[in-house]
Tab-separated table of N, CA, C and O in Angstrom:
chain	number	residue	atom	x	y	z
A	120	UNK	N	51.702	-27.811	9.317
A	120	UNK	CA	51.251	-27.467	10.654
A	120	UNK	C	49.788	-27.869	10.797
A	120	UNK	O	48.961	-27.571	9.952
A	121	UNK	N	49.454	-28.553	11.896
A	121	UNK	CA	48.074	-28.986	12.098
A	121	UNK	C	47.286	-27.923	12.861
A	121	UNK	O	47.828	-27.202	13.698
A	122	UNK	N	46.002	-27.831	12.563
A	122	UNK	CA	45.137	-26.876	13.248
A	122	UNK	C	44.680	-27.482	14.566
A	122	UNK	O	44.491	-28.683	14.669
A	123	UNK	N	44.489	-26.622	15.570
A	123	UNK	CA	44.015	-27.084	16.866
A	123	UNK	C	42.535	-27.410	16.795
A	123	UNK	O	41.763	-26.723	16.127
A	124	UNK	N	42.157	-28.457	17.531
A	124	UNK	CA	40.750	-28.803	17.691
A	124	UNK	C	40.029	-27.667	18.403
A	124	UNK	O	40.564	-27.074	19.335
A	125	UNK	N	38.846	-27.321	17.993
A	125	UNK	CA	38.011	-26.324	18.662
A	125	UNK	C	36.682	-26.983	18.986
A	125	UNK	O	36.042	-27.559	18.108
A	126	UNK	N	36.280	-26.933	20.264
A	126	UNK	CA	35.027	-27.569	20.657
A	126	UNK	C	33.894	-26.539	20.778
A	126	UNK	O	34.041	-25.393	20.377
A	127	UNK	N	32.786	-26.955	21.356
A	127	UNK	CA	31.588	-26.116	21.426
A	127	UNK	C	31.676	-24.983	22.448
A	127	UNK	O	30.714	-24.240	22.622
A	128	UNK	N	32.798	-24.816	23.115
A	128	UNK	CA	32.964	-23.719	24.066
A	128	UNK	C	33.503	-22.448	23.403
A	128	UNK	O	33.625	-21.412	24.044
A	129	UNK	N	33.810	-22.509	22.136
A	129	UNK	CA	34.483	-21.413	21.433
A	129	UNK	C	33.732	-20.087	21.479
A	129	UNK	O	34.357	-19.033	21.447
A	130	UNK	N	32.419	-20.105	21.581
A	130	UNK	CA	31.644	-18.864	21.576
A	130	UNK	C	31.220	-18.403	22.965
A	130	UNK	O	30.422	-17.474	23.095
A	131	UNK	N	31.756	-19.039	23.998
A	131	UNK	CA	31.387	-18.670	25.368
A	131	UNK	C	32.132	-17.415	25.815
A	131	UNK	O	33.180	-17.078	25.273
A	132	UNK	N	31.600	-16.746	26.825
A	132	UNK	CA	32.223	-15.532	27.352
A	132	UNK	C	33.032	-15.811	28.618
A	132	UNK	O	33.888	-15.024	28.994
A	133	UNK	N	32.779	-16.914	29.280
A	133	UNK	CA	33.441	-17.245	30.538
A	133	UNK	C	34.932	-17.518	30.324
A	133	UNK	O	35.301	-18.368	29.512
A	134	UNK	N	35.805	-16.816	31.056
A	134	UNK	CA	37.246	-17.082	30.934
A	134	UNK	C	37.593	-18.539	31.281
A	134	UNK	O	38.462	-19.129	30.663
A	135	UNK	N	36.874	-19.120	32.250
A	135	UNK	CA	37.129	-20.515	32.610
A	135	UNK	C	36.810	-21.438	31.433
A	135	UNK	O	37.608	-22.296	31.070
A	136	UNK	N	35.650	-21.270	30.835
A	136	UNK	CA	35.274	-22.141	29.716
A	136	UNK	C	36.210	-21.951	28.531
A	136	UNK	O	36.573	-22.917	27.859
A	137	UNK	N	36.623	-20.721	28.285
A	137	UNK	CA	37.513	-20.457	27.153
A	137	UNK	C	38.888	-21.103	27.319
A	137	UNK	O	39.567	-21.369	26.325
A	138	UNK	N	39.286	-21.411	28.559
A	138	UNK	CA	40.550	-22.119	28.781
A	138	UNK	C	40.512	-23.527	28.187
A	138	UNK	O	41.542	-24.132	27.950
A	139	UNK	N	39.309	-24.046	27.949
A	139	UNK	CA	39.139	-25.436	27.527
A	139	UNK	C	38.676	-25.586	26.083
A	139	UNK	O	38.287	-26.667	25.661
A	140	UNK	N	38.742	-24.510	25.312
A	140	UNK	CA	38.286	-24.528	23.920
A	140	UNK	C	39.060	-25.522	23.059
A	140	UNK	O	38.505	-26.129	22.153
A	141	UNK	N	40.336	-25.730	23.345
A	141	UNK	CA	41.161	-26.606	22.513
A	141	UNK	C	41.376	-27.988	23.129
A	141	UNK	O	42.204	-28.755	22.641
A	142	UNK	N	40.618	-28.311	24.187
A	142	UNK	CA	40.703	-29.656	24.754
A	142	UNK	C	40.248	-30.677	23.724
A	142	UNK	O	39.358	-30.402	22.923
A	143	UNK	N	40.814	-31.874	23.746
A	143	UNK	CA	40.382	-32.898	22.790
A	143	UNK	C	38.981	-33.430	23.090
A	143	UNK	O	38.388	-34.087	22.253
A	144	UNK	N	38.447	-33.126	24.263
A	144	UNK	CA	37.069	-33.513	24.593
A	144	UNK	C	36.139	-32.482	23.966
A	144	UNK	O	36.374	-31.284	24.046
A	145	UNK	N	35.078	-32.946	23.353
A	145	UNK	CA	34.151	-32.031	22.698
A	145	UNK	C	33.149	-31.486	23.707
A	145	UNK	O	31.972	-31.831	23.697
A	146	UNK	N	33.634	-30.619	24.612
A	146	UNK	CA	32.792	-30.032	25.657
A	146	UNK	C	31.686	-29.185	25.055
A	146	UNK	O	31.880	-28.522	24.041
A	147	UNK	N	30.539	-29.198	25.718
A	147	UNK	CA	29.415	-28.322	25.390
A	147	UNK	C	29.139	-27.460	26.613
A	147	UNK	O	29.261	-27.936	27.742
A	148	UNK	N	28.712	-26.215	26.427
A	148	UNK	CA	28.264	-25.441	27.580
A	148	UNK	C	26.933	-26.007	28.075
A	148	UNK	O	26.221	-26.689	27.332
A	149	UNK	N	26.609	-25.725	29.327
A	149	UNK	CA	25.352	-26.187	29.918
A	149	UNK	C	24.196	-25.601	29.132
A	149	UNK	O	24.104	-24.392	28.951
A	150	UNK	N	23.324	-26.450	28.622
A	150	UNK	CA	22.179	-25.933	27.879
A	150	UNK	C	21.499	-27.004	27.059
A	150	UNK	O	21.894	-28.178	27.057
A	151	UNK	N	20.476	-26.611	26.368
A	151	UNK	CA	19.631	-27.540	25.625
A	151	UNK	C	20.397	-28.319	24.552
A	151	UNK	O	20.101	-29.481	24.304
A	152	UNK	N	21.370	-27.702	23.912
A	152	UNK	CA	22.139	-28.419	22.884
A	152	UNK	C	22.841	-29.644	23.484
A	152	UNK	O	22.830	-30.728	22.893
A	153	UNK	N	23.427	-29.478	24.666
A	153	UNK	CA	24.094	-30.597	25.343
A	153	UNK	C	23.086	-31.674	25.740
A	153	UNK	O	23.344	-32.867	25.573
A	154	UNK	N	21.940	-31.245	26.278
A	154	UNK	CA	20.924	-32.209	26.703
A	154	UNK	C	20.353	-32.969	25.509
A	154	UNK	O	20.131	-34.186	25.579
A	155	UNK	N	20.119	-32.284	24.400
A	155	UNK	CA	19.581	-32.929	23.196
A	155	UNK	C	20.561	-33.973	22.665
A	155	UNK	O	20.159	-35.077	22.278
A	156	UNK	N	21.850	-33.629	22.656
A	156	UNK	CA	22.855	-34.585	22.166
A	156	UNK	C	22.917	-35.815	23.072
A	156	UNK	O	23.001	-36.945	22.595
A	157	UNK	N	22.854	-35.601	24.382
A	157	UNK	CA	22.875	-36.719	25.326
A	157	UNK	C	21.657	-37.621	25.114
A	157	UNK	O	21.787	-38.850	25.129
A	158	UNK	N	20.489	-37.022	24.925
A	158	UNK	CA	19.278	-37.829	24.677
A	158	UNK	C	19.409	-38.603	23.369
A	158	UNK	O	19.117	-39.801	23.304
A	159	UNK	N	19.863	-37.920	22.326
A	159	UNK	CA	19.995	-38.531	21.001
A	159	UNK	C	20.952	-39.725	21.031
A	159	UNK	O	20.700	-40.749	20.409
A	160	UNK	N	22.056	-39.589	21.775
A	160	UNK	CA	23.062	-40.654	21.838
A	160	UNK	C	22.863	-41.587	23.036
A	160	UNK	O	23.653	-42.496	23.239
A	161	UNK	N	21.823	-41.329	23.829
A	161	UNK	CA	21.521	-42.127	25.023
A	161	UNK	C	22.747	-42.227	25.935
A	161	UNK	O	23.170	-43.314	26.339
A	162	UNK	N	23.329	-41.050	26.225
A	162	UNK	CA	24.521	-40.965	27.072
A	162	UNK	C	24.251	-40.040	28.250
A	162	UNK	O	23.444	-39.116	28.145
A	163	UNK	N	24.947	-40.267	29.364
A	163	UNK	CA	24.769	-39.379	30.516
A	163	UNK	C	25.477	-38.041	30.291
A	163	UNK	O	26.333	-37.908	29.421
A	164	UNK	N	25.119	-37.062	31.089
A	164	UNK	CA	25.777	-35.750	31.088
A	164	UNK	C	26.939	-35.817	32.074
A	164	UNK	O	26.768	-36.245	33.210
A	165	UNK	N	28.122	-35.404	31.657
A	165	UNK	CA	29.268	-35.264	32.563
A	165	UNK	C	29.359	-33.795	32.896
A	165	UNK	O	29.563	-32.961	32.016
A	166	UNK	N	29.191	-33.465	34.165
A	166	UNK	CA	29.145	-32.072	34.605
A	166	UNK	C	30.453	-31.685	35.280
A	166	UNK	O	30.925	-32.370	36.175
A	167	UNK	N	31.051	-30.591	34.845
A	167	UNK	CA	32.232	-30.028	35.493
A	167	UNK	C	31.812	-28.726	36.154
A	167	UNK	O	31.222	-27.853	35.515
A	168	UNK	N	32.122	-28.581	37.441
A	168	UNK	CA	31.681	-27.384	38.184
A	168	UNK	C	32.578	-26.181	37.929
A	168	UNK	O	32.304	-25.090	38.413
A	169	UNK	N	33.679	-26.330	37.212
A	169	UNK	CA	34.489	-25.190	36.832
A	169	UNK	C	35.532	-24.768	37.836
A	169	UNK	O	35.767	-23.588	38.025
A	170	UNK	N	36.181	-25.684	38.495
A	170	UNK	CA	37.225	-25.364	39.467
A	170	UNK	C	38.509	-24.961	38.750
A	170	UNK	O	38.916	-25.596	37.790
A	171	UNK	N	39.138	-23.902	39.224
A	171	UNK	CA	40.382	-23.433	38.626
A	171	UNK	C	41.252	-22.809	39.714
A	171	UNK	O	40.748	-22.120	40.593
A	172	UNK	N	42.560	-23.062	39.663
A	172	UNK	CA	43.492	-22.437	40.596
A	172	UNK	C	44.702	-21.941	39.820
A	172	UNK	O	44.923	-22.321	38.677
A	173	UNK	N	45.503	-21.142	40.479
A	173	UNK	CA	46.725	-20.684	39.835
A	173	UNK	C	47.765	-21.807	39.845
A	173	UNK	O	47.662	-22.763	40.613
A	174	UNK	N	48.770	-21.691	39.023
A	174	UNK	CA	49.816	-22.714	38.915
A	174	UNK	C	50.474	-22.992	40.257
A	174	UNK	O	50.636	-24.134	40.661
A	175	UNK	N	50.851	-21.942	40.980
A	175	UNK	CA	51.594	-22.140	42.230
A	175	UNK	C	50.726	-22.724	43.325
A	175	UNK	O	51.194	-23.455	44.190
A	176	UNK	N	49.445	-22.425	43.314
A	176	UNK	CA	48.550	-23.055	44.285
A	176	UNK	C	48.482	-24.559	44.051
A	176	UNK	O	48.440	-25.344	44.988
A	177	UNK	N	48.512	-24.970	42.809
A	177	UNK	CA	48.509	-26.405	42.505
A	177	UNK	C	49.839	-27.042	42.907
A	177	UNK	O	49.866	-28.122	43.467
A	178	UNK	N	50.936	-26.372	42.628
A	178	UNK	CA	52.273	-26.904	42.925
A	178	UNK	C	52.488	-27.030	44.428
A	178	UNK	O	52.984	-28.046	44.912
A	179	UNK	N	52.090	-26.025	45.187
A	179	UNK	CA	52.353	-25.997	46.626
A	179	UNK	C	51.154	-26.428	47.466
A	179	UNK	O	51.247	-26.428	48.699
A	180	UNK	N	50.045	-26.784	46.829
A	180	UNK	CA	48.837	-27.209	47.529
A	180	UNK	C	48.432	-26.169	48.569
A	180	UNK	O	48.172	-26.491	49.725
A	181	UNK	N	48.416	-24.908	48.161
A	181	UNK	CA	48.047	-23.804	49.064
A	181	UNK	C	46.583	-23.934	49.468
A	181	UNK	O	45.759	-24.402	48.705
A	182	UNK	N	46.312	-23.474	50.632
A	182	UNK	CA	44.923	-23.488	51.142
A	182	UNK	C	44.396	-22.078	51.202
A	182	UNK	O	45.045	-21.147	51.424
């Protein structure tokens, strides 16, 4: 059995961020650690504003 990938969101308190702990993308929470890594690797910051909906709202495109 393989272990799930765990990214830098594992210690966050936000329920939204914790939904993404096992994503294959190595997400970082907003903060100096993310900015330092971006500077070190000369890469831009990809910002996610944290949008989330329930399953049925996505299925039925509820407003």
